[in-house]
Coordinates of C-alpha atoms in Angstrom, one line a residue:
M869 CA 14.7 -15.8 5.9
A870 CA 18.3 -16.0 4.6
E871 CA 19.1 -19.4 6.3
M872 CA 15.4 -20.6 4.8
L873 CA 16.6 -19.8 1.4
A874 CA 19.9 -21.3 1.8
S875 CA 18.7 -24.6 3.0
R876 CA 17.1 -24.9 -0.9
R877 CA 20.1 -26.4 -3.2
S878 CA 19.7 -24.1 -6.1
R879 CA 21.5 -22.9 -8.9
L880 CA 20.2 -19.2 -8.6
W881 CA 22.8 -19.0 -5.9
Q882 CA 25.6 -18.7 -8.8
L883 CA 23.6 -15.6 -9.5
V884 CA 22.8 -14.1 -6.4
T885 CA 23.5 -14.9 -2.6
P886 CA 20.6 -16.1 -0.3
A887 CA 21.5 -13.1 2.0
D888 CA 21.2 -10.6 -0.7
L889 CA 18.1 -11.6 -1.9
A890 CA 16.5 -11.7 1.8
A891 CA 17.7 -7.9 2.0
W892 CA 16.2 -7.3 -1.2
V893 CA 12.6 -9.0 -0.2
F894 CA 12.2 -6.1 2.3
A895 CA 14.2 -3.3 0.7
G896 CA 12.5 -0.3 -0.7
P897 CA 10.4 -1.1 -3.8
A898 CA 12.6 -0.5 -7.0
P899 CA 12.5 -2.1 -9.9
S900 CA 15.3 -3.9 -11.9
P901 CA 16.9 -1.3 -14.5
L902 CA 15.4 -1.2 -17.9
D903 CA 18.7 -1.3 -19.5
P904 CA 20.0 -3.9 -20.0
P905 CA 17.1 -6.3 -20.9
P906 CA 16.9 -9.8 -20.7
V907 CA 16.8 -9.9 -24.7
G908 CA 16.8 -7.5 -27.3
F909 CA 13.5 -6.3 -29.2
D910 CA 13.5 -5.0 -32.6
G911 CA 10.5 -3.0 -33.4
D912 CA 7.9 -1.3 -31.5
W913 CA 6.5 -3.1 -28.9
A914 CA 3.3 -0.9 -28.7
S915 CA 2.3 -2.1 -32.4
G916 CA -1.0 -3.3 -32.3
L917 CA -2.2 -2.2 -28.8
D918 CA -4.7 0.0 -28.0
E919 CA -3.9 2.2 -24.8
T920 CA -5.7 -0.1 -22.5
G921 CA -3.1 -3.1 -23.9
R922 CA 0.0 -0.8 -23.7
Q923 CA -1.1 -0.3 -19.9
A924 CA -1.6 -4.0 -19.4
W925 CA 2.0 -4.9 -20.9
A926 CA 3.3 -2.5 -19.1
L927 CA 2.5 -3.6 -15.8
A928 CA 3.3 -7.4 -16.4
G929 CA 6.8 -6.3 -17.5
W930 CA 6.7 -3.7 -14.4
V931 CA 5.9 -6.5 -11.9
A932 CA 8.3 -9.0 -13.5
R933 CA 11.1 -6.3 -12.8
M934 CA 9.9 -5.3 -9.5
V935 CA 9.2 -8.8 -8.0
V936 CA 11.3 -11.3 -9.7
P937 CA 14.8 -12.1 -8.2
D938 CA 17.8 -10.4 -10.6
A939 CA 15.1 -10.5 -13.4
A940 CA 17.4 -9.5 -16.2
N941 CA 19.5 -12.2 -15.7
T942 CA 16.9 -14.8 -14.5
A943 CA 14.5 -14.7 -17.9
G944 CA 14.3 -18.0 -19.4
K945 CA 15.7 -19.6 -16.3
Y946 CA 13.7 -18.9 -13.4
W947 CA 10.6 -17.0 -14.9
I948 CA 9.1 -17.0 -17.8
L949 CA 6.4 -14.3 -19.2
S950 CA 3.5 -16.0 -21.4
H951 CA 0.9 -14.4 -23.7
L952 CA -1.9 -16.5 -24.4
D953 CA -3.5 -15.1 -27.5
D954 CA -5.5 -18.1 -28.1
A955 CA -7.4 -17.5 -25.2
R956 CA -10.7 -14.8 -25.2
P957 CA -9.6 -12.0 -24.1
A958 CA -6.1 -12.8 -24.8
K959 CA -4.2 -13.1 -21.0
L960 CA -0.6 -12.3 -19.8
R961 CA 0.9 -14.7 -17.4
L962 CA 3.8 -14.3 -15.4
T963 CA 5.1 -17.7 -13.8
V964 CA 7.9 -17.9 -11.5
G965 CA 9.2 -21.5 -10.7
V966 CA 6.3 -23.5 -10.5
L967 CA 3.7 -20.6 -9.8
E968 CA 1.8 -18.4 -11.6
I969 CA 2.4 -15.1 -9.9
L970 CA 0.5 -12.7 -12.1
G971 CA -2.2 -12.7 -14.3
L972 CA -4.1 -10.2 -16.2
Y973 CA -6.0 -9.5 -19.9
D974 CA -4.9 -7.6 -22.7
T975 CA -8.5 -6.1 -22.7
G976 CA -8.0 -4.6 -18.9
G977 CA -10.5 -6.1 -16.3
E978 CA -9.8 -8.8 -13.6
V979 CA -6.1 -8.8 -12.3
W980 CA -4.7 -11.5 -9.8
L981 CA -1.4 -12.0 -7.9
R982 CA -0.2 -14.3 -5.6
S983 CA 1.6 -13.4 -2.5
H984 CA 3.4 -15.1 0.6
A985 CA 0.9 -14.0 3.4
A986 CA 3.4 -13.2 5.9
P987 CA 4.2 -9.5 4.8
I988 CA 0.9 -8.5 4.4
V989 CA -1.1 -10.2 7.6
S990 CA 1.8 -8.6 9.5
A991 CA 1.0 -5.5 8.0
M992 CA -3.0 -5.9 8.8
D993 CA -1.9 -6.9 12.5
V994 CA -0.3 -3.5 13.2
G995 CA -2.9 -1.5 11.3
A996 CA -0.2 -0.4 8.2
V997 CA -3.4 -1.9 5.7
D998 CA -6.5 -0.5 5.5
L999 CA -9.1 -3.0 4.9
H1000 CA -11.9 -0.9 4.6
E1001 CA -10.1 0.8 1.4
W1002 CA -9.5 -2.5 0.2
E1003 CA -12.7 -3.5 0.2
R1004 CA -14.1 -0.1 -1.1
R1005 CA -12.0 -0.9 -4.1
G1006 CA -13.1 -4.3 -4.6
I1007 CA -9.6 -5.6 -3.7
E1008 CA -10.3 -9.5 -2.6
M1009 CA -8.0 -11.7 -0.7
R1010 CA -8.5 -15.3 0.1
E1011 CA -6.6 -18.5 0.6
D1012 CA -4.7 -19.8 -2.5
G1013 CA -5.7 -23.3 -3.2
T1014 CA -2.4 -24.2 -5.2
K1015 CA -0.2 -26.9 -3.4
T1016 CA 3.4 -25.1 -3.5
L1017 CA 3.5 -23.4 0.2
A1018 CA -0.3 -23.7 0.3
E1019 CA -0.6 -22.6 3.8
E1020 CA 1.6 -19.6 3.7
K1021 CA 0.2 -18.1 0.3
V1022 CA -2.8 -15.7 -0.4
F1023 CA -4.5 -14.9 -3.7
L1024 CA -5.2 -11.2 -4.4
S1025 CA -7.8 -10.1 -7.0
C1026 CA -8.4 -6.6 -8.2
P1027 CA -11.4 -5.4 -10.7
D1028 CA -9.0 -3.3 -13.1
L1029 CA -5.4 -2.5 -13.8
E1030 CA -6.2 0.8 -12.1
T1031 CA -6.8 -0.9 -8.7
A1032 CA -4.2 -3.4 -9.1
R1033 CA -1.6 -0.2 -9.9
W1034 CA -2.9 1.1 -6.8
L1035 CA -2.1 -2.1 -5.1
L1036 CA 1.3 -2.6 -5.9
R1037 CA 2.1 1.1 -4.3
H1038 CA 2.2 -1.2 -1.2
P1039 CA 5.4 -2.2 0.5
P1040 CA 4.1 -5.1 2.4
V1041 CA 2.5 -6.3 -1.2
I1042 CA 5.7 -6.1 -2.6
A1043 CA 7.6 -7.7 0.2
G1044 CA 5.2 -10.7 0.1
L1045 CA 5.2 -11.0 -3.9
R1046 CA 9.1 -11.0 -3.5
L1047 CA 9.3 -13.4 -0.6
L1048 CA 7.1 -16.0 -2.6
C1049 CA 9.3 -15.4 -6.0
C1050 CA 12.1 -16.3 -4.4
W1051 CA 11.2 -19.5 -2.6
V1052 CA 9.9 -20.9 -6.0
A1053 CA 12.6 -19.4 -8.0
A1054 CA 14.9 -21.8 -6.2
G1055 CA 13.2 -24.8 -6.8
P1056 CA 13.6 -27.3 -9.5
Y1057 CA 11.6 -26.8 -12.8
S1058 CA 12.1 -26.5 -16.4
F1059 CA 11.3 -23.9 -18.9
E1060 CA 12.7 -25.4 -22.0
G1061 CA 10.2 -24.9 -25.1
R1062 CA 8.1 -22.8 -23.2
Y1063 CA 10.3 -19.4 -23.2
R1064 CA 9.2 -17.1 -25.4
P1065 CA 12.0 -14.1 -25.2
E1066 CA 9.9 -11.7 -27.4
V1067 CA 7.0 -11.5 -25.0
V1068 CA 9.5 -10.8 -22.2
A1069 CA 10.9 -8.1 -24.2
R1070 CA 7.7 -6.6 -25.1
A1071 CA 6.9 -6.5 -21.4
W1072 CA 10.0 -5.3 -20.4
W1073 CA 10.2 -2.2 -22.8
A1074 CA 6.6 -2.0 -22.3
S1075 CA 7.1 -1.1 -18.6
E1076 CA 8.8 2.0 -19.3
L1077 CA 5.2 3.7 -19.2
L1078 CA 5.6 3.2 -15.4
P1079 CA 9.1 5.1 -14.6
G1080 CA 10.7 3.8 -11.3
D1081 CA 8.6 2.8 -8.7
D1082 CA 5.9 5.2 -9.6
V1083 CA 3.5 2.4 -11.1
D1084 CA 0.8 4.9 -9.9
P1085 CA 0.8 8.0 -7.8
L1086 CA 0.8 7.5 -3.8
P1087 CA -2.9 7.4 -2.5
G1088 CA -3.8 10.9 -2.0
G1089 CA -0.3 12.3 -3.6
G1090 CA -2.6 15.3 -5.3
V1091 CA -4.8 16.1 -3.0
G1092 CA -3.5 15.5 0.4
F1093 CA -5.6 12.7 1.6
D1094 CA -7.2 9.4 0.0
R1095 CA -11.1 9.9 0.5
P1096 CA -13.5 12.7 1.8
Y1097 CA -14.5 12.9 5.4
T1098 CA -17.8 10.7 5.7
G1099 CA -17.9 10.6 9.5
A1100 CA -18.5 7.6 11.6
T1101 CA -21.7 5.8 12.3
V1102 CA -23.0 4.2 15.5
T1103 CA -24.8 0.8 14.8
A1104 CA -28.3 0.5 16.7
D1105 CA -27.6 -3.4 18.0
L1106 CA -24.4 -1.5 20.5
P1107 CA -23.8 -4.4 23.6
A1108 CA -25.7 -4.0 26.8
Q1109 CA -23.0 -5.2 29.1
R1110 CA -23.4 -3.3 32.3
S1111 CA -19.9 -1.9 31.9
F1112 CA -21.1 -0.2 28.6
D1113 CA -21.9 3.2 28.4
V1114 CA -24.1 3.5 25.4
D1115 CA -25.2 7.2 25.9
A1116 CA -21.4 7.7 26.6
Y1117 CA -20.0 6.2 23.4
R1118 CA -22.7 7.9 20.9
A1119 CA -21.8 11.5 22.7
G1120 CA -17.9 10.3 22.3
V1121 CA -18.7 9.5 18.2
D1122 CA -20.6 12.6 17.9
E1123 CA -18.1 14.9 19.6
H1124 CA -15.6 13.2 17.5
D1125 CA -17.1 14.1 14.1
R1126 CA -18.4 17.7 15.8
L1127 CA -14.7 18.2 15.8
C1128 CA -13.4 16.7 12.9
R1129 CA -16.2 18.7 10.6
S1130 CA -15.4 22.0 12.8
L1131 CA -11.2 21.6 11.4
I1132 CA -12.7 20.7 8.1
A1133 CA -15.2 24.0 7.9
H1134 CA -12.2 26.2 9.4
L1135 CA -9.6 25.1 6.4
A1136 CA -12.2 25.4 4.3
G1137 CA -12.5 28.9 4.6
S1138 CA -8.9 28.9 3.5
G1139 CA -9.5 27.4 0.3
I1140 CA -8.0 24.1 2.0
A1141 CA -9.6 20.9 1.3
V1142 CA -9.8 18.1 4.3
G1143 CA -10.6 14.6 3.9
S1144 CA -9.6 11.3 5.5
G1145 CA -6.4 8.7 5.1
L1146 CA -3.1 9.0 3.6
A1147 CA -1.1 6.8 1.7
G1148 CA -3.1 3.5 3.0
V1149 CA -2.3 5.0 6.5
N1150 CA -5.8 5.4 8.3
V1151 CA -5.1 8.9 9.7
D1152 CA -8.5 10.8 11.0
L1153 CA -7.8 14.2 8.9
A1154 CA -5.3 14.7 6.2
W1155 CA -4.5 18.0 4.1
R1156 CA -2.0 20.0 2.0
D1157 CA -2.1 23.6 2.7
V1158 CA -1.9 26.4 -0.1
D1159 CA 1.7 26.1 -0.1
G1160 CA 2.0 22.1 -0.4
H1161 CA 2.7 21.4 2.9
Q1162 CA 1.2 17.9 4.1
F1163 CA -0.8 17.5 7.7
I1164 CA -2.4 15.1 9.4
A1165 CA -4.6 15.2 12.4
E1166 CA -5.8 12.6 15.1
V1167 CA -9.3 13.4 16.8
K1168 CA -9.9 13.1 20.1
S1169 CA -13.5 13.7 21.9
V1170 CA -12.9 14.4 25.5
A1171 CA -15.4 14.1 28.2
V1172 CA -15.2 14.5 32.4
G1173 CA -12.6 12.1 33.8
N1174 CA -10.8 10.9 30.3
E1175 CA -9.0 13.9 29.5
V1176 CA -5.4 12.2 30.1
E1177 CA -6.3 9.2 28.9
Q1178 CA -7.6 10.8 25.7
L1179 CA -4.5 12.8 25.2
R1180 CA -2.0 9.7 25.9
L1181 CA -3.7 7.9 23.3
G1182 CA -4.0 10.4 20.8
L1183 CA -0.4 11.4 21.1
G1184 CA 0.6 7.7 20.6
Q1185 CA -1.9 7.2 17.5
V1186 CA -0.6 10.4 15.8
L1187 CA 3.0 9.6 16.6
E1188 CA 2.2 5.9 15.0
Y1189 CA 0.9 7.5 11.7
R1190 CA 3.8 9.6 11.3
H1191 CA 6.0 6.8 11.4
R1192 CA 4.6 4.7 9.0
L1193 CA 4.2 7.8 6.1
A1194 CA 7.6 8.4 6.9
A1195 CA 8.3 4.9 6.3
R1196 CA 6.6 5.3 2.8
G1197 CA 8.4 8.5 2.0
V1198 CA 5.4 11.0 3.1
A1199 CA 6.6 13.6 5.6
A1200 CA 3.7 15.1 7.3
T1201 CA 3.4 18.0 10.2
A1202 CA 1.3 16.1 12.9
V1203 CA -1.4 17.6 14.7
L1204 CA -3.6 16.5 17.8
L1205 CA -6.9 17.8 18.0
V1206 CA -9.2 17.4 21.1
S1207 CA -12.1 18.7 22.7
R1208 CA -10.5 20.6 25.3
C1209 CA -7.1 20.8 27.0
T1210 CA -7.2 21.9 30.7
D1211 CA -3.8 21.3 31.6
P1212 CA -1.1 23.7 29.8
V1213 CA 1.8 21.2 30.2
W1214 CA 0.1 18.9 27.7
R1215 CA 1.0 21.6 25.3
A1216 CA 5.1 21.7 25.8
I1217 CA 4.3 17.5 26.1
C1218 CA 3.0 17.5 22.3
A1219 CA 5.5 20.0 21.4
G1220 CA 8.6 18.3 22.6
S1221 CA 7.6 15.0 20.3
G1222 CA 7.0 17.5 17.4
V1223 CA 3.0 17.6 17.7
L1224 CA 0.8 20.4 17.3
L1225 CA -2.0 20.4 20.0
L1226 CA -5.4 22.1 19.3
A1227 CA -8.0 22.5 21.3
G1228 CA -11.7 22.7 20.4
D1229 CA -12.3 26.0 22.9
D1230 CA -9.3 27.9 20.8
Q1231 CA -10.7 27.5 17.4
P1232 CA -9.7 30.8 16.5
T1233 CA -6.3 30.3 16.6
W1234 CA -6.3 27.2 14.7
L1235 CA -5.2 28.6 11.4
A1236 CA -2.5 30.9 12.6
K1237 CA -0.9 27.7 14.8
L1238 CA -1.1 25.9 11.9
E1239 CA 0.8 28.2 9.7
A1240 CA 3.5 28.9 12.7
A1241 CA 3.8 24.8 12.9
V1242 CA 5.2 24.4 9.3
G1243 CA 9.0 23.8 9.3
T1244 CA 8.9 24.2 13.5
V1245 CA 7.8 20.7 14.3
N1246 CA 8.8 17.5 12.8
G1247 CA 7.4 16.6 9.2

């Protein structure tokens, strides 16, 4: 990526090197410091704004600080923030280089973003983005029709400010925005006559409403999961190939649901709420215990002849999920719950990887084993 950026002749390299920018794109999400700002601002930035308006200006300033390269030193040269107060409703627009990166309204409602596709698509390919959750929240992603990097951009739209804040908690989204901003910021253009320093300054200071990288709490941060458990469904029109055993598939789904609900009910007896998903990672079950320790569980149904296969698959999945969560700053104790385990060596195998193995036929011991696991397994 550093070579790609260096291939562009730009005065931006007088402020920051291509190598530094390339490293920054994929660094942990953190906005530019509030102080020093690009320009001074006299007065109360929130004057005349209702709560929605304050949140809209705060988000615009936060995005500029988060995704524009060297934002404090490049304002008016490589990026601008416009306030189109003659529009109805009034609109805030972040432009980097020749491209509008962010658009939103003072009154709330739709928020749209342009991002480089690569980081987001890569995250989708490895399951680090939960598309079902995006759809549930009303987030749409489509190809972007503007000419600049036409085949490498995506257009993201969110129905409201809250959803946009949630989306911007995802590192692949921030990396995509940063990558696109780096590319277009290095291009030739002029903002002469269009730069309004008072607009940039107002949004910059408004962004203090969203301190650090906490633009919004991590999904599930308060309760230990993203959404309630709803169980799985089996469609009526399953394929009828000879190699596909419909009855076995339905039985496996039913057994998976039974195990999930058994663990949910077991923990509910101790006042612990259990749900699904955590921080955008699609774990089967997730919860916090009464002391606030985070747990995740992968659940596998076991039938005659597939015990080893399911144990291998389940262990690999829960290790992947724990790693992805750790990369997002979420430490969790990993649990693998299976219908049964007839080979005792698997408990040692799982323990050696820092995973607690629970079996459906030893349910009375679950709570004690979970309590003992805190501090003894990874997470």
